[in-house]
CSV table of C-alpha atoms and ligand atoms in Angstrom, one decimal:
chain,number,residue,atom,x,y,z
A,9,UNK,CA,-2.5,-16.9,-28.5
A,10,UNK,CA,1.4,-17.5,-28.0
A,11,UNK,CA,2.6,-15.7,-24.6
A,12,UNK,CA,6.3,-14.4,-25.7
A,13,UNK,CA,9.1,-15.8,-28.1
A,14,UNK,CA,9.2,-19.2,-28.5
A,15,UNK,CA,11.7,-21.5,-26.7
A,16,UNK,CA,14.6,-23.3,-28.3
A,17,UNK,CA,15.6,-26.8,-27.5
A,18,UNK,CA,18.6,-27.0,-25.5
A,19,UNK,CA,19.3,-23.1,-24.6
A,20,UNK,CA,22.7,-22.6,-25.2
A,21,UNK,CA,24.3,-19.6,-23.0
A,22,UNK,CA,26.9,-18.2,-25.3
A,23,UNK,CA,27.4,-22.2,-27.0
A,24,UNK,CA,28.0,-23.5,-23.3
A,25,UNK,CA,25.2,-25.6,-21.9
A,26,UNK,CA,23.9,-23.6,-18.4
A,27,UNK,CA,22.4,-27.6,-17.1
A,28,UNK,CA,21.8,-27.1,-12.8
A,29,UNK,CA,21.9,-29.8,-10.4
A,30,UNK,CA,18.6,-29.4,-8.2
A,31,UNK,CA,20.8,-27.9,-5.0
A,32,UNK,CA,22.1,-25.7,-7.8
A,33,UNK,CA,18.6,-25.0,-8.9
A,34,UNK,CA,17.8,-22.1,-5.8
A,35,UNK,CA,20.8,-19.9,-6.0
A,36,UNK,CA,19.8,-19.6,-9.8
A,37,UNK,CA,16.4,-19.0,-9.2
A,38,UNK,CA,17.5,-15.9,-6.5
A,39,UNK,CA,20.2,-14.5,-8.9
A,40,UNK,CA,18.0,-14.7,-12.0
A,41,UNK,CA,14.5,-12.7,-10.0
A,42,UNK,CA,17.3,-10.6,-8.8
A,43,UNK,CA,19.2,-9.7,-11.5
A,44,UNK,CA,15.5,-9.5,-13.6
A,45,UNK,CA,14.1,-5.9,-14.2
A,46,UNK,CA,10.4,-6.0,-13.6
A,47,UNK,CA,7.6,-4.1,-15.6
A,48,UNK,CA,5.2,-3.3,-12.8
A,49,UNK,CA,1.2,-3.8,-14.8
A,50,UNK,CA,-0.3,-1.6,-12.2
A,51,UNK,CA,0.2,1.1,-9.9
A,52,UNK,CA,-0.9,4.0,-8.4
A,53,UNK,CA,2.0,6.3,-9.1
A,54,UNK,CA,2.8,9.2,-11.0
A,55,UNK,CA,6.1,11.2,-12.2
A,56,UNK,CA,6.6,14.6,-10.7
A,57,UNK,CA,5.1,16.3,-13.8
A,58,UNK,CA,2.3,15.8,-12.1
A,59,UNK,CA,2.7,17.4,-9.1
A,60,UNK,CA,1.2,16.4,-5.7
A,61,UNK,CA,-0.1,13.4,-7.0
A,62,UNK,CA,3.2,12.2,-6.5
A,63,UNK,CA,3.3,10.6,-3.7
A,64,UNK,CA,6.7,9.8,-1.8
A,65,UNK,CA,8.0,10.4,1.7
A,66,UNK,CA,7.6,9.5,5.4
A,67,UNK,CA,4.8,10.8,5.8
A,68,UNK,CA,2.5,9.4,2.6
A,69,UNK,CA,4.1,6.0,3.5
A,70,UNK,CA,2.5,5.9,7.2
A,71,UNK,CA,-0.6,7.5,5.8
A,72,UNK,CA,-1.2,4.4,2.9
A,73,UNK,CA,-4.8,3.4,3.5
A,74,UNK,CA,-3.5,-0.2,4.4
A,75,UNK,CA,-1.9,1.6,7.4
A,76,UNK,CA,-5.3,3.3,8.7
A,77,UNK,CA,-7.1,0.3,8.5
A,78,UNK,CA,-4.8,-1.3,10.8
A,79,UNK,CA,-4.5,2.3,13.3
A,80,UNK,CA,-8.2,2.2,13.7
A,81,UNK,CA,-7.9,-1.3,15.2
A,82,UNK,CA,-5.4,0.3,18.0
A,83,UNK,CA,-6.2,3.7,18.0
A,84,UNK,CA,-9.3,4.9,19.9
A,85,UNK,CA,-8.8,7.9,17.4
A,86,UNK,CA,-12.3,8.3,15.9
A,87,UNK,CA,-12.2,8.6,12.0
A,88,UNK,CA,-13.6,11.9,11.8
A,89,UNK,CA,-10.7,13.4,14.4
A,90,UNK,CA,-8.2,11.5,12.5
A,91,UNK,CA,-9.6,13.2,9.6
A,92,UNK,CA,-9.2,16.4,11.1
A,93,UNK,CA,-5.7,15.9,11.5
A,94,UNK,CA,-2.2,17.3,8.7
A,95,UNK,CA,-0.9,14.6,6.9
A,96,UNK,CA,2.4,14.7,9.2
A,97,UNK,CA,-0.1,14.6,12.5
A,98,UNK,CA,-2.0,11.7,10.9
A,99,UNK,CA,1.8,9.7,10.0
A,100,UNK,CA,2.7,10.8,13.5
A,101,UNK,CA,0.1,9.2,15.2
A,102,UNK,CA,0.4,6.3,12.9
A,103,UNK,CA,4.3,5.7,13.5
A,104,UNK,CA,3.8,5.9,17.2
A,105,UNK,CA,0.4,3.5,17.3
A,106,UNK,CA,1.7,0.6,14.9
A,107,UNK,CA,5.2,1.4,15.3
A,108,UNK,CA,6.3,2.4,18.5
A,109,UNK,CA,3.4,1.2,21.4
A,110,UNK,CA,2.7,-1.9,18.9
A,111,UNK,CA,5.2,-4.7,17.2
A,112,UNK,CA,4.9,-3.4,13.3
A,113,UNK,CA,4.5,-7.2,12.6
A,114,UNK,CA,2.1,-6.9,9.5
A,115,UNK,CA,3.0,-6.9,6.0
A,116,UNK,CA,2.0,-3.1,5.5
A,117,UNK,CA,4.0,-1.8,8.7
A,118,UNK,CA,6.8,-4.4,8.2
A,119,UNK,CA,7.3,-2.7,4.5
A,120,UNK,CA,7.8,0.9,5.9
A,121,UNK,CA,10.4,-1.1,7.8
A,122,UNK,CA,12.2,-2.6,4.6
A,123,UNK,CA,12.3,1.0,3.1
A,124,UNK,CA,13.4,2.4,6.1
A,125,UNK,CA,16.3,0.2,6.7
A,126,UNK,CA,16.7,0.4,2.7
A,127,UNK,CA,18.2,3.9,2.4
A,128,UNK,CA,20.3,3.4,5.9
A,129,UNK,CA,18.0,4.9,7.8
A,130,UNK,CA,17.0,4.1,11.2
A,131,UNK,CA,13.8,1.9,12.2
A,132,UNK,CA,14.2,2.4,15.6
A,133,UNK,CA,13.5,6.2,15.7
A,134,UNK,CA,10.9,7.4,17.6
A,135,UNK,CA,10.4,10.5,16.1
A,136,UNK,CA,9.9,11.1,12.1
A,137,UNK,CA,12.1,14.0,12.2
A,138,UNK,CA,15.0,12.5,10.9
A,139,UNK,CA,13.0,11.1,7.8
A,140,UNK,CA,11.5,13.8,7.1
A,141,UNK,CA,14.9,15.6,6.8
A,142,UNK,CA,16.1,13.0,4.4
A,143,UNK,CA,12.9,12.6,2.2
A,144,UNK,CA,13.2,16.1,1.3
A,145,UNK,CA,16.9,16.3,0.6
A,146,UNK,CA,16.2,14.1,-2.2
A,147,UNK,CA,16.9,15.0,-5.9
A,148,UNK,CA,13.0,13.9,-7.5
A,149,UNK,CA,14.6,12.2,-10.4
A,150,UNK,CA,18.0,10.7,-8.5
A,151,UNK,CA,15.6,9.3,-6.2
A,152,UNK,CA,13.0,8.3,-8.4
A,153,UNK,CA,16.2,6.1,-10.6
A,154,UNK,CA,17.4,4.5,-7.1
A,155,UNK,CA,13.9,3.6,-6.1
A,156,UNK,CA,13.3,1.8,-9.2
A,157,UNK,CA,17.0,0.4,-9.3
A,158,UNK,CA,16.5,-0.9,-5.2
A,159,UNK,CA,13.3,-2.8,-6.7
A,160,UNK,CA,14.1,-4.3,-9.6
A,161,UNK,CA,11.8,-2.5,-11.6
A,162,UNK,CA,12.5,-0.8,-15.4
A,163,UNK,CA,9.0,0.4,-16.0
A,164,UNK,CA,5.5,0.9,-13.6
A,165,UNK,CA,2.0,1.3,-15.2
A,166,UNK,CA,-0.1,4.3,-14.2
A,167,UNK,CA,-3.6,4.6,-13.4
A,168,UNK,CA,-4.8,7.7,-15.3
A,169,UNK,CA,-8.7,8.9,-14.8
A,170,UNK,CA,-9.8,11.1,-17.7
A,171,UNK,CA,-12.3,11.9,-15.2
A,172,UNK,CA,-10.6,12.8,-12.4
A,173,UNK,CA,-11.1,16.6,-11.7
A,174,UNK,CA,-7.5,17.3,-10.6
A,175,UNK,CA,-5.2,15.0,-13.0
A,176,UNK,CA,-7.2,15.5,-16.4
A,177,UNK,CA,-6.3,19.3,-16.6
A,178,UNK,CA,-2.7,17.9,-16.1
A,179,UNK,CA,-2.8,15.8,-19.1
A,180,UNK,CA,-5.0,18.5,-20.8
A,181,UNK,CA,-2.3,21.6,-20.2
A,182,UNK,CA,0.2,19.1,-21.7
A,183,UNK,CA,1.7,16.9,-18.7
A,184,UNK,CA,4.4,14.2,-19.5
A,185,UNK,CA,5.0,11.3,-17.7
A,186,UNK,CA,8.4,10.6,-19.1
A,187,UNK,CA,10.8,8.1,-18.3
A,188,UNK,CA,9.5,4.7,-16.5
A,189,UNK,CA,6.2,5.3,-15.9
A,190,UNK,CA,2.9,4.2,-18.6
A,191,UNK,CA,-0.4,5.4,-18.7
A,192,UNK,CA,-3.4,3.2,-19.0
A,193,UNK,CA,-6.3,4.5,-19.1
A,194,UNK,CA,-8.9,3.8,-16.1
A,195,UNK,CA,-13.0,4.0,-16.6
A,196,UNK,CA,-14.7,3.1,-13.5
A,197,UNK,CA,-16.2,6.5,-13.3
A,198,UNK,CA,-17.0,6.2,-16.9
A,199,UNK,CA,-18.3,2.4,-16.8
A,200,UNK,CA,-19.9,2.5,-12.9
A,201,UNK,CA,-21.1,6.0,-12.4
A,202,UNK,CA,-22.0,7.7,-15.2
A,203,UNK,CA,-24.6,7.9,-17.6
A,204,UNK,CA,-22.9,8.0,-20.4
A,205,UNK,CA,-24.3,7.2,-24.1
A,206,UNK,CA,-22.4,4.7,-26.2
A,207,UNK,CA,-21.1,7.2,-28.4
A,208,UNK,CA,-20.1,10.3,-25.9
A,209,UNK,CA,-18.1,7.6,-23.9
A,210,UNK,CA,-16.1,5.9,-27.6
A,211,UNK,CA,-15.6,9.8,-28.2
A,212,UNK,CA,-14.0,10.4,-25.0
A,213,UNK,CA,-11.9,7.4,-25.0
A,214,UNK,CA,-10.5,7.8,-28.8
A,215,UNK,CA,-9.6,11.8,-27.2
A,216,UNK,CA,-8.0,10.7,-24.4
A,217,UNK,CA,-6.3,7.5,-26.0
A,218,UNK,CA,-4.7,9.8,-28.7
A,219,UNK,CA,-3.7,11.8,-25.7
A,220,UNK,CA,-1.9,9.5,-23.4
A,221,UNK,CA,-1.3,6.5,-25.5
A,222,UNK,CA,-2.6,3.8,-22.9
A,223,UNK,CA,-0.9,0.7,-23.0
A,224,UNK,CA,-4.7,-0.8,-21.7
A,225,UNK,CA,-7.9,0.5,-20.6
A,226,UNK,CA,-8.7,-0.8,-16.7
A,227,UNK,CA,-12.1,-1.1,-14.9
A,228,UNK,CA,-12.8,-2.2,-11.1
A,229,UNK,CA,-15.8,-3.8,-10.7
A,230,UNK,CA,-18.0,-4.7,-7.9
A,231,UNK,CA,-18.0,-8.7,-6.4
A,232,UNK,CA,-21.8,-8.2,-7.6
A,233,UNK,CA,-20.5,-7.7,-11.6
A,234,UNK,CA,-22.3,-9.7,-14.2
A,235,UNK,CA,-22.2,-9.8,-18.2
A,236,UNK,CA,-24.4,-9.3,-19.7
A,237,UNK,CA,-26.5,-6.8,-17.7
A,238,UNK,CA,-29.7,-5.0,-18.5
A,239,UNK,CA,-27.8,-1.8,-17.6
A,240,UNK,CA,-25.3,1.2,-19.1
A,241,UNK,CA,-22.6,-0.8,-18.2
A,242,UNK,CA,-23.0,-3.3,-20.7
A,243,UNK,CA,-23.9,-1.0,-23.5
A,244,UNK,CA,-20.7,1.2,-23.1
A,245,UNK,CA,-18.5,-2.5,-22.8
A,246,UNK,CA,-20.2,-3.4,-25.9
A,247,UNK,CA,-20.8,-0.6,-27.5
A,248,UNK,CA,-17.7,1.4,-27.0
A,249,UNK,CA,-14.8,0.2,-24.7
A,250,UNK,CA,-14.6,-3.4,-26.2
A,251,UNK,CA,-14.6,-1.9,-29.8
A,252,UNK,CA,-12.1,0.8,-29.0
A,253,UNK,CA,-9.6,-1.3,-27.5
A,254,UNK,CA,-9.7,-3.9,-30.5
A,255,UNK,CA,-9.2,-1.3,-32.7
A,256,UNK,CA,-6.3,-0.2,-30.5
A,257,UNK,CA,-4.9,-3.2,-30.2
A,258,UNK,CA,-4.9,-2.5,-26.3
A,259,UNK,CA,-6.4,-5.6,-23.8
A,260,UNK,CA,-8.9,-4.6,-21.2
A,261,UNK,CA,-8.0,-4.5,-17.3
A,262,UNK,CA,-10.8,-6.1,-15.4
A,263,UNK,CA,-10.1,-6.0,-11.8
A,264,UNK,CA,-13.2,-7.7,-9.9
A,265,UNK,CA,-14.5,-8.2,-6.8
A,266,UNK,CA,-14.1,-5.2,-5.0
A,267,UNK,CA,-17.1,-3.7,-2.5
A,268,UNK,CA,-16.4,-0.1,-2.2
A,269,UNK,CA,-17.0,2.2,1.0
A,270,UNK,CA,-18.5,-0.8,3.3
A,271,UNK,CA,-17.3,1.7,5.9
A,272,UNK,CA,-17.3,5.2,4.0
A,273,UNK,CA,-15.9,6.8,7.4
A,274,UNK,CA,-12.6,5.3,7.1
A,275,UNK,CA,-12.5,6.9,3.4
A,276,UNK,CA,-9.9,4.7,1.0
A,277,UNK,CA,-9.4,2.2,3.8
A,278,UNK,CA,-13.1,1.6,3.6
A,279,UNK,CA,-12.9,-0.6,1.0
A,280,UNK,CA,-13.7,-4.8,1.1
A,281,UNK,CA,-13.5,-7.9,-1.2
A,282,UNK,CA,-16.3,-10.3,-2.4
A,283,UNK,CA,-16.7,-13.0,-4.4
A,284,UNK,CA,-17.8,-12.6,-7.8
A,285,UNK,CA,-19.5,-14.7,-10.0
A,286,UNK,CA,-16.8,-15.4,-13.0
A,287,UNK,CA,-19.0,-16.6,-15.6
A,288,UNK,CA,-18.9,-12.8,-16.3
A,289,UNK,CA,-15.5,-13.8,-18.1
A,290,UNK,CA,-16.9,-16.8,-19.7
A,291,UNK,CA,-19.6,-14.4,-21.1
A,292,UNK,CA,-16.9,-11.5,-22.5
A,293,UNK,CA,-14.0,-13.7,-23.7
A,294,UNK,CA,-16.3,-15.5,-25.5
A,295,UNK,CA,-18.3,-13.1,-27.4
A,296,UNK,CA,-15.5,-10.6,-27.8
A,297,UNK,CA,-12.3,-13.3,-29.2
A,298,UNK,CA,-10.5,-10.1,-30.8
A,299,UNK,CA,-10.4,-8.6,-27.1
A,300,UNK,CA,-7.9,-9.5,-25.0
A,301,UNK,CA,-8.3,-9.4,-21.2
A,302,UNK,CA,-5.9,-8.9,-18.2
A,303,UNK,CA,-8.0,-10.1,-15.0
A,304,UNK,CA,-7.3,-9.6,-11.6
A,305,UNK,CA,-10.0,-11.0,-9.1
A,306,UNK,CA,-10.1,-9.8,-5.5
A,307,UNK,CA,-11.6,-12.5,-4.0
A,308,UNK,CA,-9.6,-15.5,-2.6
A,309,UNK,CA,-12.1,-18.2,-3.0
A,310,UNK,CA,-12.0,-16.7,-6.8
A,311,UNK,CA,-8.5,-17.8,-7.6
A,312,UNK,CA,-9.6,-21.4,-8.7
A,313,UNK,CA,-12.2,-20.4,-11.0
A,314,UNK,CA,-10.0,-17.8,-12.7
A,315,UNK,CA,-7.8,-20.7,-13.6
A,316,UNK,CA,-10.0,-23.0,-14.9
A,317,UNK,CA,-11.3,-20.0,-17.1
A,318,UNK,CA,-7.9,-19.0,-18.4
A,319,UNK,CA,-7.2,-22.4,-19.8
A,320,UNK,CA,-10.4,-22.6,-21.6
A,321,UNK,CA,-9.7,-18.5,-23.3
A,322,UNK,CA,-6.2,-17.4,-24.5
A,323,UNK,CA,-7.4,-14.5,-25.0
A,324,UNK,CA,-7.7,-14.2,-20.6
A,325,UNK,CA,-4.7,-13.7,-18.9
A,326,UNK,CA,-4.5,-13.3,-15.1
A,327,UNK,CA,-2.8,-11.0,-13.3
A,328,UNK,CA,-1.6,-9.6,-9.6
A,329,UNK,CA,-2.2,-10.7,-6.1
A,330,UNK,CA,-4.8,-8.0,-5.9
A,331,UNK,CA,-4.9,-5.7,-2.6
A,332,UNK,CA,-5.9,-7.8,0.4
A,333,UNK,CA,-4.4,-11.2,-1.4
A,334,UNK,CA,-1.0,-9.5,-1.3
A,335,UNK,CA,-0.1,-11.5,1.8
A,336,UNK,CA,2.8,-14.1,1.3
A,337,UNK,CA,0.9,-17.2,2.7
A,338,UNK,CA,-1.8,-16.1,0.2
A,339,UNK,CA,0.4,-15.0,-2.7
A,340,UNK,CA,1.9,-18.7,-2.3
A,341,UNK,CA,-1.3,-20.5,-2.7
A,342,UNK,CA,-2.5,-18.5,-5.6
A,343,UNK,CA,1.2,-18.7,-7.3
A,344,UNK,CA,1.7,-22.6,-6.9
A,345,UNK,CA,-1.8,-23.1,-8.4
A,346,UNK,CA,-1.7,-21.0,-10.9
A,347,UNK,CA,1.7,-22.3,-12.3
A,348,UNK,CA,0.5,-26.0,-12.0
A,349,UNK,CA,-2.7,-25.0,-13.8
A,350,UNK,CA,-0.9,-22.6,-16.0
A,351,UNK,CA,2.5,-23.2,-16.5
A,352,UNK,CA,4.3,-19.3,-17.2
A,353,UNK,CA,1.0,-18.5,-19.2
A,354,UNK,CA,0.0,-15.5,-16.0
A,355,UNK,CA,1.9,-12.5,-15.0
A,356,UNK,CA,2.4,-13.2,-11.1
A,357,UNK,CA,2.3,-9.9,-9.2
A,358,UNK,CA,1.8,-6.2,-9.6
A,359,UNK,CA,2.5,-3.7,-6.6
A,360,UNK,CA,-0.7,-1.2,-6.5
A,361,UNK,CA,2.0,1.0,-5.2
A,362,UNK,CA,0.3,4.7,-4.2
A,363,UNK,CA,3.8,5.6,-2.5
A,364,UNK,CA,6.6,5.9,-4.7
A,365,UNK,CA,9.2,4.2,-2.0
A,366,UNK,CA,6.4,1.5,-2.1
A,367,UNK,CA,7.9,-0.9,-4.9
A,368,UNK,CA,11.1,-1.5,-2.9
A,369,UNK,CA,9.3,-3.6,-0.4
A,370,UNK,CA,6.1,-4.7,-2.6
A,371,UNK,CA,8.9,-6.1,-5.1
A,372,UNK,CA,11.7,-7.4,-2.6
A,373,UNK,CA,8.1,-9.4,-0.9
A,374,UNK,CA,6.9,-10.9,-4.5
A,375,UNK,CA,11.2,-11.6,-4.8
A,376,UNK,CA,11.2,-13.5,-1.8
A,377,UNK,CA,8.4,-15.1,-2.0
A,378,UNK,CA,8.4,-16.3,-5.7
A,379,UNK,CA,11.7,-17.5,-5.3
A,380,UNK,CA,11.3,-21.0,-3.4
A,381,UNK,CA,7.9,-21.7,-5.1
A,382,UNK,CA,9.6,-21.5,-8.5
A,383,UNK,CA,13.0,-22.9,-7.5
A,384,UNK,CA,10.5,-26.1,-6.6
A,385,UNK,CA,8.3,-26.5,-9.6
A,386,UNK,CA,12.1,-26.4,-11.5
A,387,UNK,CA,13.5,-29.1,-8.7
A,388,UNK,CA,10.4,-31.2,-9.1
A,389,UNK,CA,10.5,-30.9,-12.4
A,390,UNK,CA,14.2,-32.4,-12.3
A,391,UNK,CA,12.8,-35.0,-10.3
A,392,UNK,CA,10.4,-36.1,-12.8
A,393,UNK,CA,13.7,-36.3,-15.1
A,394,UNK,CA,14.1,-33.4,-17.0
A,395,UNK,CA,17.2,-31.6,-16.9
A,396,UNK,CA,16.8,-27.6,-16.1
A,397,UNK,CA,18.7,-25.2,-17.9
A,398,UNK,CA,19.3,-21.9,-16.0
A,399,UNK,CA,18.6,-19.6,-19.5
A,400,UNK,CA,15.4,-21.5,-19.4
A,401,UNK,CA,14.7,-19.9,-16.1
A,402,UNK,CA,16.0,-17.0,-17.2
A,403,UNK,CA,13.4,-17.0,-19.9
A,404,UNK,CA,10.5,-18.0,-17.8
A,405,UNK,CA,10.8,-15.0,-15.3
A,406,UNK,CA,11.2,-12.7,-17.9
A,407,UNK,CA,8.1,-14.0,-19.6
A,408,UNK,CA,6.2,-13.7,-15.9
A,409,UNK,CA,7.3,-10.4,-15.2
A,410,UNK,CA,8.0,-8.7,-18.9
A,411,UNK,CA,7.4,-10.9,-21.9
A,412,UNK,CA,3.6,-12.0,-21.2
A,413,UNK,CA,2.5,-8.4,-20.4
A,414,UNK,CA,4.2,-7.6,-23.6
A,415,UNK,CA,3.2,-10.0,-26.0
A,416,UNK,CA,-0.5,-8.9,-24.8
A,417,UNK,CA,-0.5,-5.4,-24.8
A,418,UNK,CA,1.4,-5.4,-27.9
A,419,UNK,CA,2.8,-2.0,-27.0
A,420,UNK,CA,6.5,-2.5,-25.0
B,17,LIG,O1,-9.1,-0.3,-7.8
B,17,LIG,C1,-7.8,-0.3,-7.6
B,17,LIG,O2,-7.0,0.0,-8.4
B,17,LIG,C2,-7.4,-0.6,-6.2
B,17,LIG,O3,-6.1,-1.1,-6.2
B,17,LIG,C3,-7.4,0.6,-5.3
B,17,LIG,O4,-8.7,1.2,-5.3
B,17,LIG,C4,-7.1,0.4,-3.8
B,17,LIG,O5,-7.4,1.5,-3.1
B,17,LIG,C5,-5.6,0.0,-3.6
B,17,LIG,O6,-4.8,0.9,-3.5
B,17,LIG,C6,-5.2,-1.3,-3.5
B,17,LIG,O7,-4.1,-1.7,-3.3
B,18,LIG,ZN1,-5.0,-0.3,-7.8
């Protein structure tokens, strides 16, 4: 499998040769990620065609599961009184926990920062009242275009449930996600709950395919995930999703790893990470070679091992700093290993944005921490005596962050 167009020697940039001197090489690498429209592989968003499952605002920010987590740590709020609480109670109580009586230090509070201080606004306030007033003074689609624009983004990837009680009648009574935004179609109530037979389940995903056009099918599984299984799981992969997809010409999302409600109380914040056992993917990329699969792992002692396995099966490319990896110091690690095990061959990030406002600070972090890795490998590959062309970097963060997801879901 060939990731993208293949390179030509000595890139030319309009006949003139674009050769940088190594203290040349980081002022290209910034201007080239910034100046590069992403395609985000996976989010959580959705266009306002779809109503309140748009998520954008003040209040949804502060109320992002990542931001409970940390309240319950300095609030002696119970869960079940947060619960009880509006949205703009539960975002008021959050701004003046993590944000006001406490340094918002973290990557998740620090972003609400970053967006904050992105539109002019300030993030300082002690009240939410003046963000509210600007949130909804917004023109949906205006600010939709700006959001995108401040984070460097052309297109984001939905997560669409055919099962999900209150988006499937959107779809159904003939919802459009238009401009920017891709559906893929997610199973995990299909592959992890149900009791589906082989055949209902390739029924309902040829339907809902037709449908929504995914450009893939996605599936979280547990840290506990094996293949092959004596279970439904295995019957439906092999009997219907794996089929499906190769007939589609669509690759299958596998996200791994994750161990859901540990703590059911604190609802979508009660979710944690374990490490899986990958031979899984040495099992399905080599008994389905027509398949192609995009594999995120959860787990951070998985990183090696996912790797190792993507340079013994093209046919496996890895994606994201998935959920609680999306730290810098830990997207650093797993980005300078994977490019000295990989070269370009993975697609670095994704933002698992549930906030629309979201991708101006998940993308500006990935940005600003991408950009001294790379502008390193390219340095120390100067070192070594190669001379580095700045279309070739161009090229190379276009393939991380466009051309590899589209050379393997053949469908941008
Ligand atoms: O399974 C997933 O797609 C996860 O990303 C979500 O379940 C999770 O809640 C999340 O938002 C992580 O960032
Ligand atoms: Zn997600």
């Amino acid at each position: 499998m060939y990731y993208g167009r293949r390179p030509q020697q000595g890139v030319y940039n309009g006949g003139v040769p674009t050769t940088l001197r190594a203290s040349d090489i980081p002022a290209a690498v910034d201007e080239i990620l910034t100046t590069t429209p992403f395609v985000d592989i996976h989010t959580h968003l959705f266009p306002p065609s779809f109503g309140r499952l748009a998520l954008s605002g003040i209040d949804e920010l502060l109320t992002y599961h990542y931001l409970e987590a940390e309240l319950f740590r300095f609030s002696d709020v119970r869960p079940d009184q947060y619960w009880a609480l509006t949205t703009p109670q539960r975002a008021d109580l959050v701004w003046k926990t993590l944000f006001v009586e406490n340094s918002p230090v973290s990557e998740a509070t620090r972003g609400v920062i970053a967006v904050l201080t992105a539109f002019g606004l300030d993030p300082a306030a002690r009240s939410l009242v003046g963000f509210r007033r600007f949130f909804v003074a917004q023109d949906s689609t205006a600010h939709i275009r700006r959001v995108f624009e401040l984070a460097g983004v052309s297109e984001v990837v939905m997560t669409n449930d055919p099962l999900d009680p209150e988006e499937a009648p959107l779809w159904e009574s003939g919802a459009i996600p238009g401009e920017g935004f891709r559906p893929s179609l997610r199973i995990d109530r299909l592959l992890n709950e149900g009791t589906w037979t082989a055949k209902d389940a390739r029924q309902l995903l040829e339907t809902w395919s037709r449908r929504i056009k995914p450009v893939y099918m996605a599936v979280s599984l547990p840290d506990s995930f094996a293949f092959p299984e004596t279970n439904a799981r295995t019957v439906l992969l092999r009997e219907a999703v794996l089929p499906l997809c190769r007939d589609l010409g669509i690759p299958l999302s596998l996200m791994i790893g994750v161990r859901r409600q540990v703590n059911p109380d604190l609802r979508s914040a009660g979710d944690a990470s374990g490490r899986a056992d990958l031979r899984a993917l040495e099992a399905l990329c080599g008994e389905f070679p027509a398949n192609r699969f995009l594999v995120s792992v959860l787990s951070r002692e998985n990183q090696h091992e996912l790797c190792v396995y993507a340079r013994k099966f093209s046919n496996l490319l890895p994606f994201g700093c998935w959920w609680f990896l999306n730290n810098p110091s830990i997207v650093e690690e797993i980005t300078r290993e994977r490019i000295e095990m990989l070269g370009t061959s993975f697609i670095p990030q994704h933002s698992d944005a549930r906030v629309l406002e979201q991708l101006i600070y998940k993308w500006r972090n990935t940005r600003r921490t991408l950009a001294p890795i790379l502008a390193n490998a390219y340095r120390t590959l100067a070192r070594d005596g190669r001379v580095v062309m700045r279309d070739e970097i161009r090229r190379d963060v276009e393939r991380l962050f466009r051309g590899n997801f589209a050379a393997f879901s053949s469908q941008l």
